[in-house]
mmCIF file of C-alpha atoms in Angstrom:
data_model
loop_
_atom_site.group_PDB
_atom_site.id
_atom_site.type_symbol
_atom_site.label_atom_id
_atom_site.label_comp_id
_atom_site.label_asym_id
_atom_site.label_seq_id
_atom_site.Cartn_x
_atom_site.Cartn_y
_atom_site.Cartn_z
ATOM 1 C CA MET Y 1 -4.793 -15.592 -9.724
ATOM 2 C CA THR Y 2 -2.304 -18.092 -11.089
ATOM 3 C CA VAL Y 3 1.425 -17.526 -11.352
ATOM 4 C CA THR Y 4 1.091 -17.444 -15.135
ATOM 5 C CA ASP Y 5 -1.013 -14.282 -14.762
ATOM 6 C CA GLN Y 6 1.933 -12.591 -13.065
ATOM 7 C CA GLN Y 7 3.657 -11.256 -16.182
ATOM 8 C CA PRO Y 8 3.729 -7.905 -18.008
ATOM 9 C CA LEU Y 9 0.725 -6.973 -20.140
ATOM 10 C CA GLY Y 10 2.484 -4.555 -22.477
ATOM 11 C CA SER Y 11 1.160 -1.415 -20.831
ATOM 12 C CA PRO Y 12 1.674 1.820 -22.803
ATOM 13 C CA PHE Y 13 3.153 3.391 -19.661
ATOM 14 C CA SER Y 14 6.562 3.050 -18.014
ATOM 15 C CA ALA Y 15 8.726 3.967 -15.034
ATOM 16 C CA ALA Y 16 8.844 7.542 -16.328
ATOM 17 C CA THR Y 17 5.056 7.937 -16.409
ATOM 18 C CA THR Y 18 3.616 10.556 -14.052
ATOM 19 C CA ALA Y 19 0.384 10.663 -12.085
ATOM 20 C CA GLU Y 20 -0.895 13.303 -14.496
ATOM 21 C CA ASP Y 21 -0.164 11.041 -17.471
ATOM 22 C CA ILE Y 22 -2.232 8.241 -15.930
ATOM 23 C CA VAL Y 23 -5.379 10.228 -15.213
ATOM 24 C CA ALA Y 24 -5.305 12.245 -18.430
ATOM 25 C CA GLY Y 25 -8.485 11.408 -20.301
ATOM 26 C CA HIS Y 26 -10.128 9.705 -17.310
ATOM 27 C CA ASP Y 27 -13.369 11.169 -15.980
ATOM 28 C CA LEU Y 28 -13.777 9.915 -12.425
ATOM 29 C CA SER Y 29 -16.800 12.072 -11.631
ATOM 30 C CA GLY Y 30 -19.164 10.265 -9.302
ATOM 31 C CA MET Y 31 -16.425 7.987 -7.943
ATOM 32 C CA THR Y 32 -15.322 7.977 -4.320
ATOM 33 C CA ALA Y 33 -11.874 6.951 -3.126
ATOM 34 C CA VAL Y 34 -10.284 6.493 0.282
ATOM 35 C CA VAL Y 35 -6.532 7.194 0.223
ATOM 36 C CA THR Y 36 -4.554 6.485 3.371
ATOM 37 C CA GLY Y 37 -1.545 8.757 3.669
ATOM 38 C CA GLY Y 38 -3.240 10.983 1.122
ATOM 39 C CA TYR Y 39 -1.702 14.199 2.395
ATOM 40 C CA SER Y 40 2.020 13.591 1.934
ATOM 41 C CA GLY Y 41 4.426 12.023 -0.542
ATOM 42 C CA LEU Y 42 2.875 9.550 -2.954
ATOM 43 C CA GLY Y 43 -0.471 9.773 -1.199
ATOM 44 C CA LEU Y 44 -0.689 13.507 -1.799
ATOM 45 C CA GLU Y 45 0.130 13.051 -5.482
ATOM 46 C CA THR Y 46 -2.557 10.362 -5.618
ATOM 47 C CA THR Y 47 -5.155 12.600 -3.975
ATOM 48 C CA ARG Y 48 -4.356 15.478 -6.313
ATOM 49 C CA ALA Y 49 -4.591 13.297 -9.411
ATOM 50 C CA LEU Y 50 -7.851 11.625 -8.415
ATOM 51 C CA THR Y 51 -9.577 14.877 -7.478
ATOM 52 C CA ALA Y 52 -8.316 16.552 -10.657
ATOM 53 C CA ALA Y 53 -10.060 13.775 -12.595
ATOM 54 C CA GLY Y 54 -13.298 14.415 -10.722
ATOM 55 C CA ALA Y 55 -13.239 11.882 -7.886
ATOM 56 C CA ARG Y 56 -14.208 12.561 -4.295
ATOM 57 C CA VAL Y 57 -11.309 11.566 -2.045
ATOM 58 C CA ILE Y 58 -11.549 10.839 1.665
ATOM 59 C CA VAL Y 59 -8.180 11.009 3.434
ATOM 60 C CA PRO Y 60 -7.899 9.287 6.823
ATOM 61 C CA ALA Y 61 -5.039 10.938 8.697
ATOM 62 C CA ARG Y 62 -3.198 10.402 11.961
ATOM 63 C CA ARG Y 63 -2.620 14.147 12.060
ATOM 64 C CA PRO Y 64 -5.885 15.525 10.646
ATOM 65 C CA TYR Y 65 -4.943 19.135 11.363
ATOM 66 C CA VAL Y 66 -1.810 18.761 9.225
ATOM 67 C CA ALA Y 67 -3.711 16.947 6.481
ATOM 68 C CA SER Y 68 -6.424 19.613 6.411
ATOM 69 C CA ALA Y 69 -3.836 22.363 6.023
ATOM 70 C CA VAL Y 70 -2.056 20.518 3.198
ATOM 71 C CA LEU Y 71 -5.284 19.688 1.355
ATOM 72 C CA LYS Y 72 -6.983 23.033 1.894
ATOM 73 C CA GLU Y 73 -6.673 23.935 -1.786
ATOM 74 C CA VAL Y 74 -7.385 20.423 -3.115
ATOM 75 C CA LYS Y 75 -11.064 20.604 -4.012
ATOM 76 C CA GLY Y 76 -12.897 17.325 -3.719
ATOM 77 C CA SER Y 77 -10.825 16.066 -0.790
ATOM 78 C CA GLU Y 78 -11.898 15.701 2.832
ATOM 79 C CA VAL Y 79 -10.055 14.589 5.941
ATOM 80 C CA ILE Y 80 -11.075 12.277 8.769
ATOM 81 C CA SER Y 81 -9.098 11.176 11.800
ATOM 82 C CA MET Y 82 -7.487 7.711 11.844
ATOM 83 C CA ASP Y 83 -4.334 6.139 13.285
ATOM 84 C CA LEU Y 84 -3.349 2.860 11.586
ATOM 85 C CA ALA Y 85 -1.482 1.791 14.735
ATOM 86 C CA ASP Y 86 -4.685 2.009 16.804
ATOM 87 C CA LEU Y 87 -7.242 -0.500 15.559
ATOM 88 C CA GLY Y 88 -9.988 1.132 17.619
ATOM 89 C CA SER Y 89 -9.302 4.313 15.671
ATOM 90 C CA VAL Y 90 -9.454 2.345 12.401
ATOM 91 C CA HIS Y 91 -12.827 0.824 13.314
ATOM 92 C CA SER Y 92 -14.148 4.296 14.159
ATOM 93 C CA ALA Y 93 -12.883 5.722 10.871
ATOM 94 C CA ALA Y 94 -14.514 2.916 8.867
ATOM 95 C CA ALA Y 95 -17.813 3.529 10.647
ATOM 96 C CA HIS Y 96 -17.499 7.270 10.047
ATOM 97 C CA ILE Y 97 -16.873 6.722 6.342
ATOM 98 C CA GLY Y 98 -19.871 4.390 6.226
ATOM 99 C CA ASP Y 99 -22.043 7.172 7.613
ATOM 100 C CA ARG Y 100 -20.967 9.490 4.780
ATOM 101 C CA ILE Y 101 -21.153 7.281 1.689
ATOM 102 C CA ASP Y 102 -23.087 4.258 0.471
ATOM 103 C CA ARG Y 103 -20.455 2.893 -1.934
ATOM 104 C CA LEU Y 104 -16.691 3.047 -2.328
ATOM 105 C CA ASP Y 105 -15.026 2.707 -5.711
ATOM 106 C CA LEU Y 106 -11.369 2.825 -4.667
ATOM 107 C CA LEU Y 107 -9.465 2.008 -1.512
ATOM 108 C CA MET Y 108 -5.827 2.974 -1.847
ATOM 109 C CA ALA Y 109 -3.549 1.885 0.991
ATOM 110 C CA VAL Y 110 -0.629 4.260 0.479
ATOM 111 C CA ALA Y 111 0.350 5.121 4.062
ATOM 112 C CA GLY Y 112 3.219 3.268 5.653
ATOM 113 C CA ILE Y 113 6.377 3.356 7.700
ATOM 114 C CA MET Y 114 9.837 2.043 6.823
ATOM 115 C CA ALA Y 115 12.844 0.843 8.817
ATOM 116 C CA ALA Y 116 11.347 2.137 12.033
ATOM 117 C CA PRO Y 117 13.032 1.552 15.382
ATOM 118 C CA GLU Y 118 11.417 -1.138 17.485
ATOM 119 C CA ARG Y 119 7.966 -0.111 18.658
ATOM 120 C CA ARG Y 120 5.320 -2.196 20.324
ATOM 121 C CA VAL Y 121 1.684 -1.298 19.784
ATOM 122 C CA GLY Y 122 -1.585 -2.797 20.981
ATOM 123 C CA PRO Y 123 -0.916 -5.976 22.961
ATOM 124 C CA GLY Y 124 2.767 -6.002 21.992
ATOM 125 C CA TRP Y 125 2.532 -6.249 18.213
ATOM 126 C CA GLU Y 126 5.505 -5.207 16.089
ATOM 127 C CA GLY Y 127 4.892 -1.675 14.841
ATOM 128 C CA GLN Y 128 5.699 -1.927 11.124
ATOM 129 C CA LEU Y 129 3.537 -5.014 10.629
ATOM 130 C CA THR Y 130 0.725 -3.323 12.526
ATOM 131 C CA VAL Y 131 0.769 0.008 10.695
ATOM 132 C CA ASN Y 132 1.523 -1.313 7.219
ATOM 133 C CA HIS Y 133 -0.625 -4.446 7.297
ATOM 134 C CA PHE Y 134 -2.957 -4.982 10.267
ATOM 135 C CA GLY Y 135 -4.240 -1.400 10.145
ATOM 136 C CA HIS Y 136 -5.021 -1.565 6.437
ATOM 137 C CA PHE Y 137 -6.458 -5.067 6.794
ATOM 138 C CA THR Y 138 -8.850 -3.832 9.477
ATOM 139 C CA LEU Y 139 -9.826 -0.812 7.398
ATOM 140 C CA ALA Y 140 -10.516 -2.915 4.298
ATOM 141 C CA CYS Y 141 -12.675 -5.350 6.257
ATOM 142 C CA GLY Y 142 -14.616 -2.466 7.775
ATOM 143 C CA LEU Y 143 -15.172 -0.841 4.387
ATOM 144 C CA TYR Y 144 -15.861 -4.059 2.502
ATOM 145 C CA PRO Y 145 -19.661 -3.644 2.308
ATOM 146 C CA LEU Y 146 -19.108 -0.255 0.650
ATOM 147 C CA LEU Y 147 -16.616 -1.778 -1.795
ATOM 148 C CA ALA Y 148 -19.025 -4.598 -2.662
ATOM 149 C CA ALA Y 149 -21.789 -2.057 -3.233
ATOM 150 C CA ALA Y 150 -19.727 -0.286 -5.909
ATOM 151 C CA ASP Y 151 -19.965 -3.186 -8.374
ATOM 152 C CA GLY Y 152 -16.424 -2.907 -9.681
ATOM 153 C CA ALA Y 153 -14.329 -1.535 -6.817
ATOM 154 C CA ARG Y 154 -10.562 -1.819 -6.733
ATOM 155 C CA VAL Y 155 -8.272 -2.029 -3.719
ATOM 156 C CA VAL Y 156 -4.689 -0.922 -4.318
ATOM 157 C CA VAL Y 157 -2.042 -1.698 -1.700
ATOM 158 C CA ASN Y 158 1.426 -0.170 -1.715
ATOM 159 C CA SER Y 159 3.973 -2.909 -1.147
ATOM 160 C CA SER Y 160 7.645 -2.471 -2.052
ATOM 161 C CA ALA Y 161 10.680 -4.172 -3.527
ATOM 162 C CA GLY Y 162 11.566 -4.446 0.154
ATOM 163 C CA HIS Y 163 9.373 -7.558 0.224
ATOM 164 C CA THR Y 164 12.392 -9.395 -1.205
ATOM 165 C CA LEU Y 165 14.078 -9.146 2.212
ATOM 166 C CA THR Y 166 11.892 -11.834 3.777
ATOM 167 C CA GLY Y 167 8.651 -13.751 3.613
ATOM 168 C CA ILE Y 168 6.306 -13.916 6.598
ATOM 169 C CA ARG Y 169 8.260 -15.023 9.672
ATOM 170 C CA TRP Y 170 5.657 -17.493 10.865
ATOM 171 C CA HIS Y 171 7.897 -18.583 13.739
ATOM 172 C CA ASP Y 172 8.192 -15.021 15.084
ATOM 173 C CA PRO Y 173 6.172 -12.398 13.175
ATOM 174 C CA HIS Y 174 6.477 -9.871 16.012
ATOM 175 C CA PHE Y 175 10.254 -10.210 16.439
ATOM 176 C CA CYS Y 176 10.021 -11.342 20.041
ATOM 177 C CA THR Y 177 13.442 -12.978 19.765
ATOM 178 C CA GLY Y 178 15.329 -9.929 18.471
ATOM 179 C CA TYR Y 179 14.399 -6.967 16.286
ATOM 180 C CA ASP Y 180 15.749 -6.055 12.855
ATOM 181 C CA GLN Y 181 14.230 -2.898 11.363
ATOM 182 C CA TRP Y 182 14.788 -3.952 7.745
ATOM 183 C CA LEU Y 183 13.505 -7.491 8.125
ATOM 184 C CA ALA Y 184 10.451 -6.068 9.897
ATOM 185 C CA TYR Y 185 9.898 -3.729 6.962
ATOM 186 C CA GLY Y 186 10.376 -6.552 4.462
ATOM 187 C CA GLN Y 187 7.885 -8.774 6.264
ATOM 188 C CA ALA Y 188 5.310 -5.977 6.345
ATOM 189 C CA LYS Y 189 5.710 -5.373 2.609
ATOM 190 C CA THR Y 190 5.326 -9.094 1.879
ATOM 191 C CA ALA Y 191 2.176 -8.960 4.018
ATOM 192 C CA ASN Y 192 0.865 -6.102 1.860
ATOM 193 C CA ALA Y 193 1.270 -8.194 -1.284
ATOM 194 C CA LEU Y 194 -0.263 -11.326 0.237
ATOM 195 C CA PHE Y 195 -3.186 -9.287 1.572
ATOM 196 C CA ALA Y 196 -4.057 -8.205 -1.972
ATOM 197 C CA VAL Y 197 -3.883 -11.807 -3.202
ATOM 198 C CA HIS Y 198 -6.425 -13.152 -0.737
ATOM 199 C CA LEU Y 199 -8.664 -10.092 -0.690
ATOM 200 C CA ASP Y 200 -8.955 -10.475 -4.437
ATOM 201 C CA ALA Y 201 -9.789 -14.177 -4.119
ATOM 202 C CA LEU Y 202 -12.543 -13.418 -1.626
ATOM 203 C CA GLY Y 203 -13.827 -10.246 -3.245
ATOM 204 C CA GLN Y 204 -14.002 -10.953 -6.955
ATOM 205 C CA GLY Y 205 -17.471 -12.473 -6.667
ATOM 206 C CA ASP Y 206 -18.618 -9.046 -5.462
ATOM 207 C CA GLY Y 207 -16.667 -7.272 -8.186
ATOM 208 C CA VAL Y 208 -13.927 -6.242 -5.742
ATOM 209 C CA ARG Y 209 -10.451 -6.706 -7.240
ATOM 210 C CA ALA Y 210 -7.205 -6.071 -5.407
ATOM 211 C CA PHE Y 211 -3.641 -5.315 -6.469
ATOM 212 C CA SER Y 212 -0.332 -4.650 -4.738
ATOM 213 C CA LEU Y 213 2.570 -2.710 -6.159
ATOM 214 C CA HIS Y 214 6.106 -1.448 -5.881
ATOM 215 C CA PRO Y 215 5.946 2.313 -6.519
ATOM 216 C CA GLY Y 216 9.671 2.601 -7.249
ATOM 217 C CA LYS Y 217 12.457 4.302 -5.334
ATOM 218 C CA ILE Y 218 11.342 7.745 -4.189
ATOM 219 C CA ILE Y 219 12.597 10.001 -1.422
ATOM 220 C CA THR Y 220 9.516 11.082 0.537
ATOM 221 C CA GLY Y 221 8.487 11.253 4.176
ATOM 222 C CA LEU Y 222 8.751 7.451 4.210
ATOM 223 C CA GLN Y 223 12.438 7.864 5.074
ATOM 224 C CA ARG Y 224 11.656 9.938 8.168
ATOM 225 C CA GLU Y 225 12.772 7.141 10.520
ATOM 226 C CA MET Y 226 16.232 7.080 8.916
ATOM 227 C CA THR Y 227 19.043 9.512 9.695
ATOM 228 C CA LEU Y 228 20.559 11.585 6.926
ATOM 229 C CA GLN Y 229 23.786 9.641 7.382
ATOM 230 C CA GLU Y 230 22.004 6.324 6.847
ATOM 231 C CA GLN Y 231 20.581 7.637 3.580
ATOM 232 C CA ILE Y 232 24.012 8.943 2.515
ATOM 233 C CA ASP Y 233 25.597 5.579 3.352
ATOM 234 C CA ARG Y 234 23.053 3.831 1.130
ATOM 235 C CA GLY Y 235 23.933 6.146 -1.741
ATOM 236 C CA TRP Y 236 20.478 7.705 -1.883
ATOM 237 C CA VAL Y 237 21.253 11.355 -1.092
ATOM 238 C CA ASP Y 238 24.168 13.720 -0.633
ATOM 239 C CA GLU Y 239 25.055 15.580 2.552
ATOM 240 C CA HIS Y 240 22.450 18.219 1.695
ATOM 241 C CA GLY Y 241 19.684 15.641 1.352
ATOM 242 C CA HIS Y 242 19.527 15.924 -2.447
ATOM 243 C CA VAL Y 243 18.773 12.723 -4.326
ATOM 244 C CA VAL Y 244 21.863 11.327 -6.046
ATOM 245 C CA GLY Y 245 21.057 7.628 -6.306
ATOM 246 C CA ALA Y 246 20.358 6.042 -9.673
ATOM 247 C CA GLY Y 247 16.858 4.994 -10.631
ATOM 248 C CA PHE Y 248 14.946 7.288 -8.294
ATOM 249 C CA LYS Y 249 11.525 8.571 -9.324
ATOM 250 C CA THR Y 250 9.754 11.814 -8.561
ATOM 251 C CA PRO Y 251 6.755 11.562 -6.208
ATOM 252 C CA SER Y 252 4.445 11.983 -9.219
ATOM 253 C CA GLN Y 253 6.154 9.110 -11.027
ATOM 254 C CA GLY Y 254 5.995 7.085 -7.813
ATOM 255 C CA ALA Y 255 2.232 7.581 -7.584
ATOM 256 C CA ALA Y 256 1.668 6.532 -11.196
ATOM 257 C CA THR Y 257 1.607 2.753 -10.722
ATOM 258 C CA GLY Y 258 -1.026 2.971 -7.996
ATOM 259 C CA LEU Y 259 -3.171 5.216 -10.160
ATOM 260 C CA TRP Y 260 -2.710 2.844 -13.090
ATOM 261 C CA ALA Y 261 -3.875 0.011 -10.839
ATOM 262 C CA ALA Y 262 -6.916 2.069 -9.892
ATOM 263 C CA THR Y 263 -7.971 3.102 -13.384
ATOM 264 C CA SER Y 264 -6.478 0.969 -16.161
ATOM 265 C CA PRO Y 265 -8.937 -0.963 -18.342
ATOM 266 C CA LEU Y 266 -6.080 -3.410 -19.007
ATOM 267 C CA LEU Y 267 -6.706 -4.718 -15.499
ATOM 268 C CA ASP Y 268 -10.443 -5.301 -15.967
ATOM 269 C CA GLY Y 269 -11.216 -8.867 -14.977
ATOM 270 C CA ARG Y 270 -7.812 -9.294 -13.332
ATOM 271 C CA GLY Y 271 -6.641 -9.135 -9.746
ATOM 272 C CA GLY Y 272 -4.348 -10.457 -7.067
ATOM 273 C CA LEU Y 273 -1.368 -9.199 -9.047
ATOM 274 C CA TYR Y 274 1.798 -7.356 -8.033
ATOM 275 C CA LEU Y 275 2.561 -4.352 -10.223
ATOM 276 C CA GLU Y 276 5.561 -2.124 -10.947
ATOM 277 C CA ASP Y 277 6.361 0.646 -13.427
ATOM 278 C CA CYS Y 278 2.699 0.818 -14.559
ATOM 279 C CA ASP Y 279 2.529 -2.829 -15.620
ATOM 280 C CA VAL Y 280 2.236 -6.285 -14.099
ATOM 281 C CA ALA Y 281 5.584 -7.397 -12.688
ATOM 282 C CA ARG Y 282 7.285 -10.654 -13.575
ATOM 283 C CA VAL Y 283 8.144 -13.277 -10.979
ATOM 284 C CA SER Y 284 11.749 -12.928 -9.821
ATOM 285 C CA ALA Y 285 13.997 -15.792 -8.787
ATOM 286 C CA PRO Y 286 15.282 -16.084 -5.215
ATOM 287 C CA GLY Y 287 18.559 -14.252 -4.858
ATOM 288 C CA THR Y 288 17.810 -11.783 -7.661
ATOM 289 C CA PRO Y 289 19.006 -8.301 -6.622
ATOM 290 C CA THR Y 290 16.188 -6.173 -5.249
ATOM 291 C CA ASP Y 291 16.827 -3.410 -7.783
ATOM 292 C CA ASP Y 292 16.269 -5.852 -10.663
ATOM 293 C CA GLY Y 293 12.532 -5.698 -10.026
ATOM 294 C CA GLY Y 294 9.885 -8.374 -10.045
ATOM 295 C CA VAL Y 295 8.055 -10.149 -7.253
ATOM 296 C CA ARG Y 296 9.147 -13.164 -5.241
ATOM 297 C CA GLY Y 297 6.898 -16.194 -5.520
ATOM 298 C CA TYR Y 298 6.276 -16.290 -1.757
ATOM 299 C CA ALA Y 299 4.690 -12.821 -1.874
ATOM 300 C CA ILE Y 300 1.953 -13.929 -4.299
ATOM 301 C CA ASP Y 301 1.487 -17.495 -3.048
ATOM 302 C CA PRO Y 302 -2.252 -18.175 -2.499
ATOM 303 C CA GLU Y 303 -1.651 -20.567 0.412
ATOM 304 C CA GLU Y 304 0.606 -18.078 2.187
ATOM 305 C CA ALA Y 305 -1.987 -15.391 1.528
ATOM 306 C CA ALA Y 306 -4.795 -17.479 3.032
ATOM 307 C CA ARG Y 307 -2.643 -18.275 6.066
ATOM 308 C CA LEU Y 308 -1.852 -14.596 6.627
ATOM 309 C CA TRP Y 309 -5.529 -13.735 6.232
ATOM 310 C CA ASP Y 310 -6.517 -16.192 8.953
ATOM 311 C CA LEU Y 311 -3.781 -14.861 11.225
ATOM 312 C CA SER Y 312 -4.907 -11.279 10.581
ATOM 313 C CA VAL Y 313 -8.544 -12.071 11.420
ATOM 314 C CA ALA Y 314 -7.465 -13.781 14.624
ATOM 315 C CA VAL Y 315 -5.146 -10.961 15.652
ATOM 316 C CA THR Y 316 -7.321 -7.973 14.771
ATOM 317 C CA GLY Y 317 -10.788 -9.351 15.435
ATOM 318 C CA ALA Y 318 -11.895 -7.738 12.179
ATOM 319 C CA MET Y 319 -15.092 -9.079 10.673
ATOM 320 C CA PRO Y 320 -13.905 -11.698 8.183
ATOM 321 C CA ILE Y 321 -14.844 -11.521 4.524
ATOM 322 C CA THR Y 322 -16.015 -14.952 3.454
ATOM 323 C CA ARG Y 323 -17.200 -16.464 0.229
#
């Protein structure tokens, strides 16, 4: 990926496109997908759309009993237990998936947390970086042989416009010197984008291409760590919790860019790109307002991506993907 690749392709879709619009006309019979967070919010819309198009969808879930109840009527979906904050659980889930299938066409990292209060997991890691990045990194490494076996797999990672808040805080990635819930979220979302850049660089020789994306502004369970008053103060909702902010998407519209990343022939032969509104995003200048869209250069920088990859291997002990 070069920076010149990071520009819109002229996709026929837009911010208003829905999940159903994306999969219309696609026959995904015979394809298998893993969708983290696939039982709520954007993940649920993703699971419904993929199964409606004929795909088999495996949904790793921290609360498998809840996921099973939600997906009971979604034919073609199945639930396994996995907690992204517990890397032992992630390793077990990857092994379990490997026992069930011999190839994986799509890995969609949709699950995540936002603006969470300070939590330490594992040996003292910051919680948002662990759940949003290290957990998905470990899962992708564990599933990589299945992705390589698919001969054309795609990995789609949900980042966010929140990445504009900060790059990777190399001096203190775990906020040992003082916690800020929004900077922690921003760092984790930058990590999501950088993860896709380097996974794509390593995987393309095996036909594995990776993308990150901003799904748009959507009120889903992602806001569960925020109080209603915080959301009112930000102008997102009214006192009844109804969306009032400008530019918000429905969950189906929010799932569309990820599904476009998973299925669009316009992306054949491409990878390592950050997407938004069902197209490739442009590079945004430092200081540009978050709502103006685009991706910061630091979130798609190959050297930053390689550095984060090395850190992630060292921290998680995941089997490295090398080329």
